[in-house]
Short mmCIF file of C-alpha atoms and ligand atoms in Angstrom, two decimals:
data_model
loop_
_atom_site.label_atom_id
_atom_site.label_comp_id
_atom_site.label_asym_id
_atom_site.label_seq_id
_atom_site.Cartn_x
_atom_site.Cartn_y
_atom_site.Cartn_z
CA MET A 166 0.00 0.00 0.00
CA SER A 167 1.59 3.25 -1.13
CA VAL A 168 0.51 6.33 0.82
CA PRO A 169 1.20 9.78 -0.66
CA SER A 170 3.16 12.30 1.39
CA ILE A 171 2.56 16.02 1.64
CA PRO A 172 5.47 18.49 1.81
CA LEU A 173 5.88 20.54 4.99
CA ASN A 174 7.43 24.00 5.29
CA SER A 175 10.30 22.33 7.17
CA GLY A 176 11.47 20.61 3.98
CA THR A 177 10.35 17.19 5.25
CA SER A 178 7.06 15.54 4.30
CA ILE A 179 4.20 13.84 6.13
CA PRO A 180 2.40 10.65 5.01
CA GLN A 181 -1.20 11.58 4.34
CA MET A 182 -2.61 8.71 6.41
CA GLY A 183 -1.37 7.98 9.92
CA LEU A 184 -2.38 5.99 12.97
CA GLY A 185 -4.08 7.81 15.84
CA THR A 186 -3.23 6.24 19.20
CA TRP A 187 -5.55 7.87 21.76
CA PRO A 188 -6.72 6.30 24.15
CA LEU A 189 -4.37 3.29 23.93
CA ASP A 190 -2.07 2.48 26.84
CA ASP A 191 1.58 1.51 26.30
CA ALA A 192 0.89 -2.20 25.79
CA GLU A 193 -2.03 -1.61 23.43
CA ALA A 194 -0.10 1.05 21.53
CA ALA A 195 2.90 -1.24 21.03
CA ALA A 196 0.72 -4.09 19.75
CA THR A 197 -1.30 -1.78 17.50
CA VAL A 198 1.76 -0.09 16.01
CA VAL A 199 3.13 -3.52 15.06
CA LEU A 200 -0.15 -4.36 13.30
CA ALA A 201 -0.26 -0.96 11.65
CA ALA A 202 3.32 -1.25 10.42
CA GLU A 203 2.47 -4.63 8.89
CA ALA A 204 -0.52 -3.04 7.17
CA GLY A 205 1.74 -0.33 5.73
CA TYR A 206 1.43 2.61 8.14
CA ARG A 207 4.58 4.68 8.49
CA HIS A 208 3.05 7.65 10.31
CA ILE A 209 2.16 7.34 14.00
CA ASP A 210 0.60 10.08 16.13
CA THR A 211 1.06 10.19 19.90
CA ALA A 212 1.19 12.79 22.69
CA THR A 213 2.79 13.07 26.10
CA ARG A 214 -0.71 13.40 27.53
CA TYR A 215 -1.79 10.06 26.02
CA GLY A 216 0.73 8.26 28.24
CA ASN A 217 1.69 5.88 25.41
CA GLU A 218 4.83 7.38 23.84
CA ALA A 219 6.96 4.51 25.18
CA GLY A 220 4.52 1.95 23.78
CA VAL A 221 4.47 3.63 20.36
CA ALA A 222 8.26 3.56 20.22
CA GLU A 223 8.34 -0.04 21.41
CA GLY A 224 5.93 -0.97 18.61
CA ILE A 225 8.17 0.73 16.07
CA ARG A 226 11.18 -1.24 17.33
CA ARG A 227 9.21 -4.50 17.37
CA SER A 228 8.05 -3.92 13.79
CA GLY A 229 11.60 -4.46 12.59
CA ILE A 230 11.27 -1.43 10.32
CA ALA A 231 13.88 1.30 10.70
CA ARG A 232 13.03 4.30 12.89
CA GLU A 233 13.84 6.67 10.04
CA ASP A 234 11.20 5.04 7.85
CA PHE A 235 8.52 6.26 10.26
CA PHE A 236 7.06 9.71 10.73
CA VAL A 237 6.39 10.14 14.46
CA THR A 238 4.45 13.03 15.95
CA THR A 239 4.19 13.89 19.60
CA LYS A 240 2.53 16.81 21.39
CA LEU A 241 3.36 18.72 24.55
CA ASP A 242 0.44 19.65 26.81
CA GLY A 243 0.02 22.58 29.16
CA ALA A 244 2.51 21.25 31.73
CA PHE A 245 5.22 22.13 29.20
CA GLN A 246 3.93 25.53 28.07
CA GLY A 247 5.60 28.78 29.02
CA GLY A 248 9.23 29.91 28.83
CA ASP A 249 11.54 27.04 27.97
CA LEU A 250 9.56 24.23 29.66
CA ALA A 251 9.16 22.56 26.27
CA ILE A 252 12.89 21.75 26.27
CA ALA A 253 12.46 19.49 29.28
CA GLY A 254 9.17 18.21 27.88
CA LEU A 255 10.69 17.06 24.60
CA ARG A 256 13.78 15.67 26.34
CA ALA A 257 11.57 13.50 28.59
CA ALA A 258 9.45 12.38 25.64
CA LEU A 259 12.56 11.40 23.66
CA GLU A 260 13.91 9.51 26.68
CA ARG A 261 10.62 7.62 27.01
CA MET A 262 10.77 6.73 23.32
CA ALA A 263 14.55 6.21 23.21
CA PHE A 264 14.58 8.28 20.02
CA ASP A 265 16.96 11.09 19.02
CA TYR A 266 14.25 13.16 17.36
CA VAL A 267 10.58 13.39 16.51
CA ASP A 268 9.39 14.14 13.00
CA LEU A 269 6.77 16.59 14.24
CA LEU A 270 6.34 18.30 17.60
CA LEU A 271 3.02 20.03 18.32
CA ILE A 272 1.71 22.41 20.98
CA HIS A 273 -1.25 20.24 22.03
CA TRP A 274 -3.73 23.04 22.87
CA PRO A 275 -3.45 26.84 22.71
CA LEU A 276 -4.83 27.41 26.26
CA PRO A 277 -5.35 31.10 25.39
CA GLN A 278 -6.42 31.98 28.93
CA ARG A 279 -2.86 31.08 30.02
CA ASP A 280 -1.37 33.07 27.17
CA ASP A 281 1.84 31.01 27.10
CA TYR A 282 1.72 29.69 23.56
CA VAL A 283 3.87 32.45 22.06
CA SER A 284 6.81 31.86 24.44
CA THR A 285 6.30 28.10 23.99
CA TRP A 286 6.50 28.56 20.24
CA ARG A 287 9.82 30.44 20.55
CA THR A 288 11.18 27.43 22.44
CA PHE A 289 9.80 25.14 19.71
CA GLU A 290 11.81 27.19 17.19
CA GLU A 291 14.97 26.35 19.18
CA LEU A 292 14.05 22.66 19.27
CA TYR A 293 13.56 22.78 15.51
CA ASP A 294 16.88 24.56 14.97
CA ASP A 295 18.82 21.94 16.91
CA GLY A 296 17.14 19.06 15.05
CA ARG A 297 15.36 17.33 17.92
CA ALA A 298 12.07 18.23 16.20
CA ARG A 299 12.32 17.94 12.41
CA ALA A 300 9.15 19.97 12.03
CA ILE A 301 7.11 22.00 14.51
CA GLY A 302 3.44 22.78 14.55
CA VAL A 303 0.35 23.31 16.63
CA SER A 304 -2.88 21.54 17.44
CA ASN A 305 -6.36 22.90 18.08
CA PHE A 306 -5.32 26.45 17.15
CA LYS A 307 -8.03 28.80 15.90
CA VAL A 308 -7.33 31.53 13.35
CA ALA A 309 -6.90 34.16 16.09
CA HIS A 310 -4.21 32.03 17.77
CA LEU A 311 -2.40 31.52 14.46
CA GLU A 312 -2.57 35.25 13.72
CA LYS A 313 -1.02 36.04 17.08
CA LEU A 314 1.81 33.59 16.44
CA ALA A 315 2.40 35.12 13.02
CA ALA A 316 2.49 38.64 14.46
CA GLU A 317 4.91 37.82 17.29
CA THR A 318 7.20 35.05 16.01
CA GLY A 319 9.15 34.14 12.89
CA VAL A 320 8.31 30.53 12.00
CA VAL A 321 4.97 29.47 10.52
CA PRO A 322 3.65 26.18 11.98
CA ALA A 323 4.18 23.29 9.57
CA VAL A 324 0.89 21.70 10.66
CA ASN A 325 -2.26 22.52 12.58
CA GLN A 326 -3.88 19.30 13.81
CA ILE A 327 -7.57 19.98 14.46
CA GLU A 328 -10.76 18.06 15.05
CA LEU A 329 -12.16 17.71 11.54
CA SER A 330 -14.73 15.51 9.84
CA PRO A 331 -17.68 16.07 7.47
CA ALA A 332 -19.81 17.31 10.40
CA ILE A 333 -16.97 19.58 11.62
CA PRO A 334 -15.47 20.92 8.38
CA ARG A 335 -13.58 23.94 9.85
CA MET A 336 -13.67 25.88 6.57
CA GLU A 337 -12.35 29.13 8.03
CA GLN A 338 -9.31 27.48 9.57
CA ARG A 339 -8.56 25.52 6.41
CA ALA A 340 -8.69 28.68 4.28
CA TYR A 341 -6.19 30.35 6.63
CA HIS A 342 -3.94 27.28 6.50
CA GLU A 343 -3.99 27.22 2.70
CA ALA A 344 -3.12 30.90 2.50
CA HIS A 345 -0.12 30.40 4.83
CA GLY A 346 1.29 27.03 3.75
CA ILE A 347 0.12 25.21 6.89
CA VAL A 348 -0.86 21.55 6.40
CA THR A 349 -4.21 20.63 7.96
CA GLU A 350 -4.26 17.38 9.90
CA SER A 351 -7.63 15.89 10.96
CA TRP A 352 -8.00 14.31 14.40
CA SER A 353 -11.07 12.14 15.00
CA PRO A 354 -11.45 11.97 11.20
CA LEU A 355 -14.17 9.33 11.61
CA GLY A 356 -16.02 11.39 14.18
CA GLY A 357 -14.40 9.88 17.26
CA SER A 358 -15.31 6.88 19.39
CA GLY A 359 -19.00 7.15 18.49
CA THR A 360 -17.86 7.06 14.82
CA GLY A 361 -20.73 9.45 14.14
CA ALA A 362 -19.34 10.29 10.73
CA LEU A 363 -20.08 6.80 9.42
CA ASN A 364 -23.82 6.72 10.06
CA PRO A 365 -25.43 9.38 7.83
CA SER A 366 -27.34 8.00 4.88
CA ALA A 367 -25.36 10.23 2.49
CA VAL A 368 -22.18 8.39 3.53
CA GLN A 369 -23.87 4.99 3.48
CA GLN A 370 -25.25 5.55 -0.01
CA ILE A 371 -21.92 6.65 -1.45
CA ALA A 372 -20.27 3.65 0.20
CA SER A 373 -22.69 1.16 -1.31
CA ARG A 374 -22.43 2.75 -4.78
CA LEU A 375 -18.60 2.66 -4.68
CA GLU A 376 -18.50 -0.75 -2.94
CA ARG A 377 -16.40 0.76 -0.17
CA THR A 378 -17.03 1.01 3.56
CA PRO A 379 -18.41 4.19 5.16
CA ALA A 380 -15.04 4.69 6.89
CA GLN A 381 -13.28 4.58 3.53
CA VAL A 382 -15.68 7.15 2.09
CA VAL A 383 -15.06 9.50 5.01
CA LEU A 384 -11.28 9.04 4.90
CA ARG A 385 -11.35 9.56 1.13
CA TRP A 386 -13.25 12.81 1.81
CA HIS A 387 -10.24 13.91 3.90
CA VAL A 388 -7.38 12.89 1.62
CA GLN A 389 -9.01 14.00 -1.64
CA GLN A 390 -9.10 17.51 -0.16
CA GLY A 391 -5.40 17.37 0.68
CA LEU A 392 -5.94 16.80 4.40
CA VAL A 393 -3.80 14.47 6.50
CA ALA A 394 -5.90 12.04 8.58
CA ILE A 395 -5.01 9.94 11.63
CA PRO A 396 -7.84 7.44 12.25
CA LYS A 397 -7.42 5.20 15.28
CA SER A 398 -8.18 1.51 15.12
CA THR A 399 -6.82 -1.54 16.91
CA ASP A 400 -8.47 -3.94 14.45
CA PRO A 401 -6.24 -5.35 11.66
CA THR A 402 -9.06 -5.40 9.09
CA ARG A 403 -10.00 -1.81 9.81
CA LEU A 404 -6.36 -0.70 9.85
CA ALA A 405 -5.91 -2.09 6.34
CA GLN A 406 -9.24 -0.70 5.15
CA ASN A 407 -8.46 2.78 6.47
CA LEU A 408 -5.18 2.90 4.56
CA ASP A 409 -6.79 1.70 1.32
CA VAL A 410 -8.33 4.99 0.20
CA PHE A 411 -5.97 6.05 -2.58
CA SER A 412 -7.40 4.06 -5.49
CA PHE A 413 -10.91 5.49 -5.84
CA GLU A 414 -12.46 8.94 -6.06
CA LEU A 415 -15.44 10.81 -4.76
CA SER A 416 -17.33 12.82 -7.38
CA PRO A 417 -18.35 16.49 -7.07
CA ASP A 418 -21.89 15.21 -6.33
CA ASP A 419 -20.50 13.07 -3.51
CA PHE A 420 -18.79 16.12 -2.01
CA ALA A 421 -22.02 18.09 -2.35
CA ALA A 422 -23.96 15.34 -0.57
CA MET A 423 -21.40 15.23 2.24
CA ALA A 424 -21.40 19.02 2.57
CA THR A 425 -24.97 18.74 3.83
CA LEU A 426 -23.58 16.96 6.92
CA SER A 427 -21.76 20.11 8.08
CA GLY A 428 -22.66 21.28 11.56
CA GLY A 429 -21.63 24.82 10.62
CA PRO A 430 -18.69 27.04 11.52
CA ASN A 431 -18.96 26.51 15.28
CA ALA A 432 -19.24 22.71 15.29
CA GLY A 433 -16.77 20.75 17.34
CA VAL A 434 -14.58 21.44 20.33
CA ASP A 435 -13.90 25.13 21.08
CA SER A 436 -10.24 25.55 22.01
CA ASP A 437 -10.90 28.97 23.53
CA ARG A 438 -12.71 27.04 26.27
CA SER A 439 -11.28 23.51 26.22
CA GLY A 440 -7.84 21.98 26.32
CA HIS A 441 -5.11 20.71 28.59
P1 LIG B 920 -11.73 0.35 16.75
O1 LIG B 920 -10.42 0.80 17.37
O2 LIG B 920 -12.44 -0.69 17.57
O3 LIG B 920 -11.56 -0.06 15.29
P2 LIG B 920 -11.45 8.45 15.16
O4 LIG B 920 -10.17 8.01 14.53
O5 LIG B 920 -12.29 9.34 14.31
O6 LIG B 920 -11.23 9.02 16.54
O7 LIG B 920 -12.36 7.14 15.36
C1 LIG B 920 -11.91 6.09 16.14
C2 LIG B 920 -13.05 5.13 16.32
O8 LIG B 920 -13.43 4.61 15.05
C3 LIG B 920 -12.67 3.95 17.17
O9 LIG B 920 -13.78 3.68 18.00
C4 LIG B 920 -12.45 2.83 16.16
O10 LIG B 920 -12.76 1.60 16.75
C5 LIG B 920 -13.42 3.21 15.07
N1 LIG B 920 -12.99 2.79 13.73
C6 LIG B 920 -11.76 2.92 13.18
N2 LIG B 920 -11.73 2.48 11.93
C7 LIG B 920 -12.99 2.06 11.64
C8 LIG B 920 -13.58 1.48 10.49
N3 LIG B 920 -12.89 1.26 9.38
N4 LIG B 920 -14.91 1.16 10.56
C9 LIG B 920 -15.63 1.39 11.69
N5 LIG B 920 -15.12 1.93 12.80
C10 LIG B 920 -13.80 2.26 12.78
#
């Protein structure tokens, strides 16, 4: 299974389909990463807050595939925001993983009420310069947070990883990303643990016409728009199915049908109020 990669402003590139690992513990993450690697995944998404970085790295080692063939993302939560706390945060994450670097380091949430994300980002720039993070980005940032970063710092985030699915299309954020060369990464691309994105009849009808599963239709919706998606599954059949979305196409009518599923501009988690 060949998965396209998308160039990042760091000069590296990110495989368009990756494995989400929340809420797996270390043992589950290790086992799932081995299965995912066998299925063809080379992009794994974790976070310090998930508590499974060590398990993800263990799975990569157990897979027998070289570390440098994987694209590994981790994220630092609020405990590592402010001043240079991210230096210690990344050091501890790398020790847990026994890796020299991560491919992508993200600020997990903006926490705007704390107002520490600008100083955190300056520290991320240092971590990028010294090579411990090969690309740096953010997660759950709204346009106002991105504008503040742009006004006060010098490096544009390579990625903004946001909750995104047909019901939560985040059009305003995506337009900003496109204008500034930021790659959009979709978390909960299938709608999360309730997999709400798979149920609508529009998705079911497209799936039966194309002889694909609803999950494949939804993931195709992501990748055909140039989004990176990180669906989570522990099931080998689903892992393989979720990666197999690069050999069919949705039509303009399919996109129009799926646009009716949008919950509008304010759907989804509000990172001015939520985060950790
Ligand atoms: P499971 O791990 O049992 O496969 P998201 O990535 O949007 O957060 O969604 C994750 C949820 O979607 C998990 O509950 C996962 O369950 C389920 N899931 C993942 N892939 C598929 C699939 N191909 N079909 C149905 N459900 C899926």
